[in-house]
């Protein structure tokens, strides 16, 4: 079998072996319920407390401000619905045009239920139109929800500044930081963020676990109503193994960040990107390169189909993802690339490479060896490429 070259870490990440080791006892001997009165359950509760502290430490938060959920999507839904429940007279919500479906589709559903929604535009570099954002705010606005970093392009929004300005207007601020957490230093104390969503499986933790940061004093009503778990903020017996795993993953992410580990990741990403741009004609990077996650690049290969590139990379064991979404049988360029105004011929052939702390120089070399001939072969077969070249040569 070909060796796997996994460059799809914004989709999900490998569980760190230390995370798995920390989790395993909670699926065997340490199966107690943390809510039980006996010390067998109490011992498990102590591990949950540790996980809460580890995660709080990564975010610059207090342990009490962490609520464990089942995933990033649940955290997003919980935050947005909590603001609407807490301020029932306010019927307006603001987000951006480039959010993950976890926020985008919820906004669209709420819009159908009669809420007024604003989707703030971005420019060609994926930067938020700050004037449009601030102009949209009113007495009626219940919440502003903006992603910290984009999952497709890696472009970072200026959340520290924007959250403070939104807070000054007395409006609740939520950020979907699923892609930012663990990859960027975050100190929530220095922001106006009221609520923040994150997900375990994006930071070398397990799937099926996420968390919501809830700033002390923020009005809240739970999405999952049930037992008194998570101080009544999220009912349901705790997913103990996964919580412990998320705590360990947060601890490892903090160590990696503090040690400047992402410098190496961004050097590999930059070499991949620059060598492709220099060696393959008609390619460009989607989104501004200045304020971007260190691990992500979205590259448009004009006049070829992203899915064809992916399939051919897959034959060499290389995993990446495309900038298209398969909706009702047709391959539509993603809403993110469309919002940025990326031309159809480029958006259609866009590939996202997302690296991790496990990515090696040898893996990047393999992509750089295999990818250019794939693009050349696909272009030979592309009628669009042929006619574009004929146009360019005045034929
Ligand atoms: N938000 C962003 C920006 C994401 O990238 C993702 C996952 O891809 C999510 C939310 C959803 O997270 P989860 O898969 O944990 O529900």
Short mmCIF file of N, CA and C in Angstrom, two decimals, residues 190-360:
data_model
loop_
_atom_site.label_atom_id
_atom_site.label_comp_id
_atom_site.label_asym_id
_atom_site.label_seq_id
_atom_site.Cartn_x
_atom_site.Cartn_y
_atom_site.Cartn_z
N UNK A 190 -8.00 39.22 26.67
CA UNK A 190 -7.70 40.47 25.95
C UNK A 190 -8.72 40.77 24.86
N UNK A 191 -9.79 40.02 24.81
CA UNK A 191 -10.77 40.21 23.73
C UNK A 191 -12.14 40.58 24.32
N UNK A 192 -13.06 40.87 23.43
CA UNK A 192 -14.44 41.09 23.86
C UNK A 192 -15.31 39.87 23.54
N UNK A 193 -14.67 38.73 23.33
CA UNK A 193 -15.42 37.52 22.97
C UNK A 193 -16.25 37.04 24.17
N UNK A 194 -17.55 36.86 23.95
CA UNK A 194 -18.42 36.32 25.01
C UNK A 194 -18.50 34.81 24.94
N UNK A 195 -18.51 34.29 23.71
CA UNK A 195 -18.63 32.85 23.52
C UNK A 195 -17.71 32.42 22.38
N UNK A 196 -17.11 31.24 22.54
CA UNK A 196 -16.18 30.73 21.51
C UNK A 196 -16.41 29.23 21.36
N UNK A 197 -16.45 28.78 20.10
CA UNK A 197 -16.66 27.35 19.83
C UNK A 197 -15.35 26.71 19.39
N UNK A 198 -15.15 25.48 19.84
CA UNK A 198 -13.98 24.71 19.37
C UNK A 198 -14.35 23.24 19.29
N UNK A 199 -13.44 22.49 18.64
CA UNK A 199 -13.74 21.08 18.38
C UNK A 199 -12.51 20.22 18.61
N UNK A 200 -12.68 19.07 19.25
CA UNK A 200 -11.55 18.20 19.59
C UNK A 200 -10.82 17.65 18.39
N UNK A 201 -11.57 17.23 17.35
CA UNK A 201 -10.92 16.48 16.27
C UNK A 201 -10.09 17.34 15.33
N UNK A 202 -10.11 18.67 15.54
CA UNK A 202 -9.25 19.53 14.72
C UNK A 202 -7.90 19.77 15.39
N UNK A 203 -7.77 19.34 16.64
CA UNK A 203 -6.51 19.62 17.36
C UNK A 203 -5.87 18.32 17.88
N UNK A 204 -5.96 17.28 17.07
CA UNK A 204 -5.37 15.99 17.42
C UNK A 204 -6.01 15.36 18.65
N UNK A 205 -7.27 15.73 18.86
CA UNK A 205 -8.09 15.07 19.88
C UNK A 205 -9.10 14.17 19.18
N UNK A 206 -9.99 13.56 19.95
CA UNK A 206 -10.98 12.65 19.34
C UNK A 206 -12.15 13.39 18.69
N UNK A 207 -12.89 12.66 17.88
CA UNK A 207 -14.15 13.18 17.33
C UNK A 207 -15.24 13.04 18.39
N UNK A 208 -16.33 13.80 18.20
CA UNK A 208 -17.46 13.67 19.12
C UNK A 208 -17.28 14.44 20.41
N UNK A 209 -16.34 15.38 20.43
CA UNK A 209 -16.19 16.23 21.62
C UNK A 209 -15.83 17.65 21.17
N UNK A 210 -16.46 18.61 21.80
CA UNK A 210 -16.16 20.01 21.52
C UNK A 210 -16.32 20.77 22.81
N UNK A 211 -16.19 22.08 22.73
CA UNK A 211 -16.41 22.89 23.92
C UNK A 211 -16.90 24.26 23.51
N UNK A 212 -17.59 24.87 24.46
CA UNK A 212 -18.03 26.25 24.31
C UNK A 212 -17.41 27.03 25.45
N UNK A 213 -16.69 28.10 25.10
CA UNK A 213 -16.22 29.03 26.12
C UNK A 213 -17.36 30.01 26.36
N UNK A 214 -17.69 30.20 27.62
CA UNK A 214 -18.79 31.09 27.97
C UNK A 214 -18.28 32.08 29.00
N UNK A 215 -18.06 33.31 28.56
CA UNK A 215 -17.49 34.31 29.48
C UNK A 215 -18.39 34.49 30.69
N UNK A 216 -17.75 34.56 31.85
CA UNK A 216 -18.48 34.76 33.10
C UNK A 216 -19.42 35.96 32.96
N UNK A 217 -20.66 35.81 33.35
CA UNK A 217 -21.60 36.93 33.31
C UNK A 217 -22.42 36.99 32.03
N UNK A 218 -22.05 36.17 31.02
CA UNK A 218 -22.82 36.19 29.77
C UNK A 218 -24.16 35.51 30.00
N UNK A 219 -25.22 36.16 29.55
CA UNK A 219 -26.56 35.55 29.69
C UNK A 219 -26.59 34.27 28.88
N UNK A 220 -27.17 33.22 29.42
CA UNK A 220 -27.10 31.93 28.74
C UNK A 220 -28.35 31.11 29.02
N UNK A 221 -28.78 30.35 28.02
CA UNK A 221 -29.78 29.33 28.29
C UNK A 221 -29.34 28.07 27.54
N UNK A 222 -29.41 26.91 28.20
CA UNK A 222 -28.84 25.70 27.60
C UNK A 222 -29.62 25.22 26.39
N UNK A 223 -28.90 24.58 25.47
CA UNK A 223 -29.49 23.97 24.29
C UNK A 223 -29.95 22.57 24.67
N UNK A 224 -29.09 21.87 25.40
CA UNK A 224 -29.41 20.52 25.88
C UNK A 224 -29.88 20.63 27.32
N UNK A 225 -31.18 20.51 27.50
CA UNK A 225 -31.72 20.63 28.85
C UNK A 225 -31.85 19.22 29.41
N UNK A 226 -31.35 19.01 30.61
CA UNK A 226 -31.41 17.68 31.21
C UNK A 226 -30.86 17.75 32.62
N UNK A 227 -29.88 16.88 32.89
CA UNK A 227 -29.29 16.83 34.23
C UNK A 227 -28.48 18.09 34.53
N UNK A 228 -27.85 18.02 35.70
CA UNK A 228 -27.13 19.21 36.20
C UNK A 228 -25.69 19.25 35.71
N UNK A 229 -25.33 18.34 34.76
CA UNK A 229 -23.94 18.31 34.30
C UNK A 229 -23.53 19.69 33.75
N UNK A 230 -22.24 19.93 33.75
CA UNK A 230 -21.70 21.22 33.25
C UNK A 230 -22.43 22.40 33.91
N UNK A 231 -22.70 22.26 35.19
CA UNK A 231 -23.40 23.31 35.97
C UNK A 231 -24.72 23.69 35.33
N UNK A 232 -25.41 22.70 34.79
CA UNK A 232 -26.72 22.94 34.18
C UNK A 232 -26.65 23.60 32.82
N UNK A 233 -25.43 23.76 32.28
CA UNK A 233 -25.32 24.47 31.00
C UNK A 233 -25.36 23.51 29.81
N UNK A 234 -25.22 22.19 30.10
CA UNK A 234 -25.33 21.19 29.03
C UNK A 234 -25.61 19.84 29.68
N UNK A 235 -26.88 19.45 29.60
CA UNK A 235 -27.28 18.19 30.22
C UNK A 235 -26.72 16.99 29.48
N UNK A 236 -26.67 15.86 30.16
CA UNK A 236 -26.21 14.62 29.53
C UNK A 236 -24.95 14.12 30.21
N UNK A 237 -24.91 12.80 30.48
CA UNK A 237 -23.72 12.23 31.13
C UNK A 237 -22.47 12.53 30.30
N UNK A 238 -21.44 12.95 30.97
CA UNK A 238 -20.22 13.40 30.28
C UNK A 238 -19.58 12.27 29.46
N UNK A 239 -19.05 12.66 28.30
CA UNK A 239 -18.29 11.75 27.44
C UNK A 239 -16.86 11.74 28.00
N UNK A 240 -16.70 10.99 29.10
CA UNK A 240 -15.51 11.17 29.94
C UNK A 240 -14.19 10.96 29.19
N UNK A 241 -14.08 9.84 28.44
CA UNK A 241 -12.83 9.56 27.72
C UNK A 241 -12.50 10.68 26.75
N UNK A 242 -13.50 11.14 26.01
CA UNK A 242 -13.27 12.18 25.01
C UNK A 242 -12.92 13.51 25.67
N UNK A 243 -13.53 13.79 26.81
CA UNK A 243 -13.21 15.04 27.53
C UNK A 243 -11.75 15.02 27.98
N UNK A 244 -11.35 13.88 28.54
CA UNK A 244 -9.96 13.74 28.98
C UNK A 244 -9.02 13.89 27.76
N UNK A 245 -9.44 13.29 26.63
CA UNK A 245 -8.64 13.40 25.41
C UNK A 245 -8.53 14.83 24.92
N UNK A 246 -9.64 15.57 24.98
CA UNK A 246 -9.61 16.96 24.54
C UNK A 246 -8.69 17.79 25.44
N UNK A 247 -8.75 17.51 26.75
CA UNK A 247 -7.85 18.21 27.69
C UNK A 247 -6.39 17.97 27.33
N UNK A 248 -6.07 16.70 27.09
CA UNK A 248 -4.67 16.35 26.76
C UNK A 248 -4.27 17.00 25.43
N UNK A 249 -5.19 16.97 24.46
CA UNK A 249 -4.90 17.57 23.15
C UNK A 249 -4.63 19.07 23.32
N UNK A 250 -5.40 19.72 24.20
CA UNK A 250 -5.21 21.16 24.44
C UNK A 250 -3.85 21.41 25.07
N UNK A 251 -3.47 20.55 26.01
CA UNK A 251 -2.16 20.71 26.66
C UNK A 251 -1.03 20.59 25.63
N UNK A 252 -1.14 19.58 24.76
CA UNK A 252 -0.09 19.37 23.75
C UNK A 252 -0.07 20.52 22.74
N UNK A 253 -1.26 21.02 22.38
CA UNK A 253 -1.33 22.14 21.43
C UNK A 253 -0.65 23.37 22.02
N UNK A 254 -0.87 23.61 23.29
CA UNK A 254 -0.28 24.78 23.96
C UNK A 254 1.25 24.65 23.98
N UNK A 255 1.72 23.43 24.29
CA UNK A 255 3.18 23.22 24.31
C UNK A 255 3.78 23.49 22.93
N UNK A 256 3.08 23.00 21.90
CA UNK A 256 3.56 23.15 20.53
C UNK A 256 3.58 24.62 20.12
N UNK A 257 2.51 25.34 20.48
CA UNK A 257 2.42 26.77 20.17
C UNK A 257 3.52 27.55 20.89
N UNK A 258 3.66 27.27 22.20
CA UNK A 258 4.64 28.01 23.00
C UNK A 258 6.06 27.76 22.52
N UNK A 259 6.30 26.57 21.98
CA UNK A 259 7.64 26.24 21.50
C UNK A 259 7.87 26.77 20.08
N UNK A 260 6.89 27.51 19.54
CA UNK A 260 7.04 28.07 18.19
C UNK A 260 6.96 27.00 17.11
N UNK A 261 6.29 25.91 17.42
CA UNK A 261 6.24 24.77 16.50
C UNK A 261 5.62 25.08 15.16
N UNK A 262 4.75 26.09 15.11
CA UNK A 262 4.08 26.38 13.84
C UNK A 262 4.99 27.08 12.83
N UNK A 263 6.17 27.55 13.31
CA UNK A 263 7.12 28.14 12.34
C UNK A 263 7.52 27.08 11.31
N UNK A 264 7.81 25.88 11.80
CA UNK A 264 8.19 24.79 10.90
C UNK A 264 7.06 24.42 9.96
N UNK A 265 5.83 24.40 10.49
CA UNK A 265 4.66 24.05 9.66
C UNK A 265 4.48 25.10 8.57
N UNK A 266 4.60 26.38 8.93
CA UNK A 266 4.37 27.42 7.92
C UNK A 266 5.50 27.44 6.89
N UNK A 267 6.71 27.06 7.30
CA UNK A 267 7.81 26.99 6.31
C UNK A 267 7.52 25.92 5.27
N UNK A 268 7.01 24.78 5.73
CA UNK A 268 6.67 23.71 4.78
C UNK A 268 5.52 24.16 3.87
N UNK A 269 4.51 24.80 4.48
CA UNK A 269 3.37 25.28 3.69
C UNK A 269 3.85 26.28 2.63
N UNK A 270 4.73 27.21 3.04
CA UNK A 270 5.20 28.24 2.11
C UNK A 270 6.02 27.62 0.97
N UNK A 271 6.83 26.61 1.31
CA UNK A 271 7.63 25.97 0.25
C UNK A 271 6.71 25.27 -0.75
N UNK A 272 5.70 24.59 -0.22
CA UNK A 272 4.73 23.91 -1.10
C UNK A 272 4.09 24.94 -2.04
N UNK A 273 3.61 26.00 -1.43
CA UNK A 273 2.88 27.02 -2.18
C UNK A 273 3.77 27.72 -3.22
N UNK A 274 4.94 28.16 -2.77
CA UNK A 274 5.80 28.94 -3.67
C UNK A 274 6.33 28.09 -4.82
N UNK A 275 6.64 26.83 -4.54
CA UNK A 275 7.16 25.98 -5.61
C UNK A 275 6.06 25.71 -6.64
N UNK A 276 4.83 25.53 -6.18
CA UNK A 276 3.72 25.31 -7.12
C UNK A 276 3.50 26.57 -7.95
N UNK A 277 3.43 27.72 -7.28
CA UNK A 277 3.17 28.97 -8.01
C UNK A 277 4.25 29.25 -9.06
N UNK A 278 5.49 28.93 -8.69
CA UNK A 278 6.59 29.22 -9.62
C UNK A 278 6.65 28.20 -10.76
N UNK A 279 6.24 26.96 -10.48
CA UNK A 279 6.47 25.91 -11.47
C UNK A 279 5.26 25.53 -12.31
N UNK A 280 4.06 25.89 -11.85
CA UNK A 280 2.86 25.49 -12.60
C UNK A 280 2.17 26.78 -13.08
N UNK A 281 2.04 26.95 -14.41
CA UNK A 281 1.42 28.20 -14.89
C UNK A 281 -0.06 28.29 -14.49
N UNK A 282 -0.59 29.50 -14.54
CA UNK A 282 -2.02 29.75 -14.27
C UNK A 282 -2.48 29.18 -12.92
N UNK A 283 -1.69 29.46 -11.89
CA UNK A 283 -2.11 29.07 -10.54
C UNK A 283 -2.10 30.32 -9.67
N UNK A 284 -2.93 30.34 -8.67
CA UNK A 284 -2.94 31.47 -7.72
C UNK A 284 -3.45 31.00 -6.36
N UNK A 285 -3.08 31.78 -5.35
CA UNK A 285 -3.53 31.45 -4.00
C UNK A 285 -4.86 32.15 -3.75
N UNK A 286 -5.82 31.42 -3.21
CA UNK A 286 -7.11 32.03 -2.84
C UNK A 286 -6.99 32.65 -1.46
N UNK A 287 -7.24 33.97 -1.38
CA UNK A 287 -7.21 34.63 -0.08
C UNK A 287 -5.86 35.30 0.17
N UNK A 288 -5.91 36.36 0.99
CA UNK A 288 -4.69 37.09 1.32
C UNK A 288 -3.73 36.18 2.08
N UNK A 289 -2.43 36.37 1.84
CA UNK A 289 -1.46 35.47 2.46
C UNK A 289 -0.89 36.03 3.75
N UNK A 290 -1.23 37.29 4.04
CA UNK A 290 -0.60 37.95 5.18
C UNK A 290 -1.16 37.46 6.52
N UNK A 291 -2.48 37.52 6.66
CA UNK A 291 -3.11 37.10 7.92
C UNK A 291 -3.80 35.78 7.68
N UNK A 292 -3.05 34.72 7.86
CA UNK A 292 -3.55 33.40 7.48
C UNK A 292 -3.07 32.37 8.48
N UNK A 293 -3.83 31.29 8.65
CA UNK A 293 -3.38 30.19 9.49
C UNK A 293 -2.05 29.67 8.96
N UNK A 294 -1.17 29.21 9.84
CA UNK A 294 0.16 28.78 9.38
C UNK A 294 0.14 27.47 8.59
N UNK A 295 -0.98 26.75 8.65
CA UNK A 295 -0.97 25.39 8.08
C UNK A 295 -1.76 25.27 6.77
N UNK A 296 -2.41 26.35 6.31
CA UNK A 296 -3.39 26.21 5.24
C UNK A 296 -2.97 26.96 3.98
N UNK A 297 -3.18 26.33 2.81
CA UNK A 297 -3.13 27.06 1.56
C UNK A 297 -4.22 26.53 0.63
N UNK A 298 -4.91 27.47 -0.02
CA UNK A 298 -5.91 27.08 -1.02
C UNK A 298 -5.39 27.58 -2.35
N UNK A 299 -5.11 26.65 -3.26
CA UNK A 299 -4.48 27.02 -4.53
C UNK A 299 -5.43 26.72 -5.69
N UNK A 300 -5.62 27.73 -6.54
CA UNK A 300 -6.49 27.56 -7.71
C UNK A 300 -5.64 27.19 -8.92
N UNK A 301 -6.00 26.08 -9.55
CA UNK A 301 -5.35 25.66 -10.80
C UNK A 301 -6.38 25.92 -11.89
N UNK A 302 -6.14 26.97 -12.67
CA UNK A 302 -7.16 27.36 -13.65
C UNK A 302 -7.39 26.27 -14.69
N UNK A 303 -8.62 26.17 -15.11
CA UNK A 303 -9.05 25.32 -16.23
C UNK A 303 -8.93 23.82 -15.98
N UNK A 304 -8.87 23.40 -14.71
CA UNK A 304 -8.97 21.96 -14.44
C UNK A 304 -9.98 21.77 -13.32
N UNK A 305 -10.48 20.56 -13.20
CA UNK A 305 -11.46 20.29 -12.14
C UNK A 305 -10.78 19.81 -10.87
N UNK A 306 -11.13 20.45 -9.76
CA UNK A 306 -10.53 20.09 -8.48
C UNK A 306 -10.71 18.61 -8.16
N UNK A 307 -11.87 18.08 -8.47
CA UNK A 307 -12.15 16.66 -8.12
C UNK A 307 -11.22 15.73 -8.89
N UNK A 308 -10.92 16.09 -10.15
CA UNK A 308 -10.02 15.24 -10.95
C UNK A 308 -8.62 15.28 -10.32
N UNK A 309 -8.21 16.46 -9.88
CA UNK A 309 -6.88 16.58 -9.23
C UNK A 309 -6.85 15.69 -7.98
N UNK A 310 -7.92 15.79 -7.19
CA UNK A 310 -7.97 15.02 -5.93
C UNK A 310 -7.87 13.52 -6.20
N UNK A 311 -8.60 13.06 -7.22
CA UNK A 311 -8.60 11.62 -7.51
C UNK A 311 -7.20 11.17 -7.93
N UNK A 312 -6.52 12.01 -8.71
CA UNK A 312 -5.19 11.60 -9.18
C UNK A 312 -4.16 11.69 -8.05
N UNK A 313 -4.31 12.67 -7.17
CA UNK A 313 -3.43 12.73 -5.99
C UNK A 313 -3.67 11.51 -5.11
N UNK A 314 -4.93 11.13 -5.01
CA UNK A 314 -5.31 10.00 -4.17
C UNK A 314 -4.60 8.72 -4.60
N UNK A 315 -4.35 8.59 -5.92
CA UNK A 315 -3.65 7.39 -6.42
C UNK A 315 -2.23 7.31 -5.85
N UNK A 316 -1.69 8.45 -5.44
CA UNK A 316 -0.35 8.44 -4.83
C UNK A 316 -0.44 8.50 -3.31
N UNK A 317 -1.63 8.30 -2.77
CA UNK A 317 -1.82 8.31 -1.31
C UNK A 317 -1.86 9.70 -0.72
N UNK A 318 -2.02 10.72 -1.60
CA UNK A 318 -2.01 12.12 -1.10
C UNK A 318 -3.46 12.58 -0.86
N UNK A 319 -3.74 13.00 0.37
CA UNK A 319 -5.10 13.46 0.73
C UNK A 319 -5.13 14.98 0.84
N UNK A 320 -6.02 15.59 0.07
CA UNK A 320 -6.26 17.04 0.19
C UNK A 320 -7.76 17.22 0.02
N UNK A 321 -8.23 18.45 -0.16
CA UNK A 321 -9.67 18.60 -0.45
C UNK A 321 -9.87 19.72 -1.45
N UNK A 322 -11.07 19.76 -2.03
CA UNK A 322 -11.30 20.72 -3.13
C UNK A 322 -12.12 21.90 -2.64
N UNK A 323 -12.26 22.87 -3.50
CA UNK A 323 -13.04 24.07 -3.14
C UNK A 323 -14.44 24.00 -3.69
N UNK A 324 -14.92 22.78 -3.88
CA UNK A 324 -16.29 22.64 -4.40
C UNK A 324 -17.15 21.89 -3.39
N UNK A 325 -18.42 22.10 -3.52
CA UNK A 325 -19.34 21.34 -2.68
C UNK A 325 -20.29 20.62 -3.62
N UNK A 326 -20.47 19.34 -3.38
CA UNK A 326 -21.33 18.58 -4.26
C UNK A 326 -22.78 18.79 -3.83
N UNK A 327 -23.46 19.71 -4.52
CA UNK A 327 -24.85 19.97 -4.15
C UNK A 327 -25.75 19.54 -5.31
N UNK A 328 -26.74 18.81 -5.00
CA UNK A 328 -27.72 18.28 -5.95
C UNK A 328 -27.07 17.82 -7.26
N UNK A 329 -26.02 17.03 -7.09
CA UNK A 329 -25.42 16.38 -8.25
C UNK A 329 -24.50 17.26 -9.08
N UNK A 330 -24.50 18.58 -8.84
CA UNK A 330 -23.62 19.42 -9.65
C UNK A 330 -22.51 19.96 -8.76
N UNK A 331 -21.34 20.13 -9.33
CA UNK A 331 -20.21 20.60 -8.53
C UNK A 331 -20.16 22.12 -8.57
N UNK A 332 -20.65 22.71 -7.51
CA UNK A 332 -20.67 24.18 -7.41
C UNK A 332 -19.43 24.63 -6.67
N UNK A 333 -18.74 25.66 -7.14
CA UNK A 333 -17.64 26.20 -6.32
C UNK A 333 -18.18 26.58 -4.93
N UNK A 334 -17.34 26.49 -3.92
CA UNK A 334 -17.81 26.71 -2.56
C UNK A 334 -18.31 28.15 -2.37
N UNK A 335 -19.18 28.32 -1.38
CA UNK A 335 -19.72 29.66 -1.11
C UNK A 335 -18.61 30.61 -0.67
N UNK A 336 -17.54 30.06 -0.10
CA UNK A 336 -16.43 30.91 0.37
C UNK A 336 -15.73 31.53 -0.84
N UNK A 337 -15.38 30.69 -1.82
CA UNK A 337 -14.68 31.21 -3.00
C UNK A 337 -15.59 32.12 -3.81
N UNK A 338 -16.86 31.79 -3.85
CA UNK A 338 -17.81 32.67 -4.58
C UNK A 338 -17.91 34.02 -3.89
N UNK A 339 -17.98 34.01 -2.55
CA UNK A 339 -18.09 35.29 -1.81
C UNK A 339 -16.86 36.16 -2.06
N UNK A 340 -15.71 35.53 -2.32
CA UNK A 340 -14.48 36.28 -2.57
C UNK A 340 -14.38 36.72 -4.03
N UNK A 341 -15.32 36.28 -4.84
CA UNK A 341 -15.31 36.67 -6.25
C UNK A 341 -14.25 35.94 -7.07
N UNK A 342 -13.82 34.76 -6.60
CA UNK A 342 -12.84 33.98 -7.37
C UNK A 342 -13.52 33.54 -8.67
N UNK A 343 -12.89 33.80 -9.84
CA UNK A 343 -13.54 33.44 -11.10
C UNK A 343 -13.84 31.95 -11.15
N UNK A 344 -14.91 31.60 -11.86
CA UNK A 344 -15.38 30.22 -11.93
C UNK A 344 -14.28 29.26 -12.36
N UNK A 345 -13.51 29.66 -13.38
CA UNK A 345 -12.46 28.76 -13.92
C UNK A 345 -11.38 28.46 -12.88
N UNK A 346 -11.21 29.36 -11.91
CA UNK A 346 -10.20 29.15 -10.86
C UNK A 346 -10.82 28.43 -9.67
N UNK A 347 -12.03 28.87 -9.28
CA UNK A 347 -12.69 28.27 -8.10
C UNK A 347 -12.91 26.78 -8.33
N UNK A 348 -13.24 26.43 -9.55
CA UNK A 348 -13.53 25.05 -9.89
C UNK A 348 -12.32 24.14 -9.73
N UNK A 349 -11.14 24.72 -9.91
CA UNK A 349 -9.91 23.92 -9.81
C UNK A 349 -9.12 24.26 -8.56
N UNK A 350 -9.82 24.55 -7.47
CA UNK A 350 -9.13 24.94 -6.24
C UNK A 350 -8.94 23.74 -5.31
N UNK A 351 -7.73 23.65 -4.78
CA UNK A 351 -7.37 22.56 -3.87
C UNK A 351 -6.87 23.16 -2.57
N UNK A 352 -7.38 22.61 -1.46
CA UNK A 352 -6.88 23.05 -0.14
C UNK A 352 -5.91 22.01 0.40
N UNK A 353 -4.72 22.48 0.73
CA UNK A 353 -3.76 21.64 1.44
C UNK A 353 -3.70 22.16 2.87
N UNK A 354 -3.92 21.29 3.85
CA UNK A 354 -3.82 21.73 5.24
C UNK A 354 -2.89 20.79 6.00
N UNK A 355 -1.82 21.38 6.53
CA UNK A 355 -0.73 20.61 7.13
C UNK A 355 -0.95 20.48 8.64
N UNK A 356 -0.09 19.71 9.28
CA UNK A 356 -0.15 19.59 10.75
C UNK A 356 1.26 19.47 11.29
N UNK A 357 1.36 19.36 12.60
CA UNK A 357 2.69 19.22 13.18
C UNK A 357 3.33 17.88 12.82
N UNK A 358 2.57 17.00 12.22
CA UNK A 358 3.12 15.72 11.79
C UNK A 358 3.62 15.75 10.35
N UNK A 359 3.33 16.82 9.61
CA UNK A 359 3.72 16.86 8.19
C UNK A 359 5.24 16.93 8.08
N UNK A 360 5.80 16.15 7.15
CA UNK A 360 7.26 16.12 7.01
C UNK A 360 7.68 16.76 5.67
#
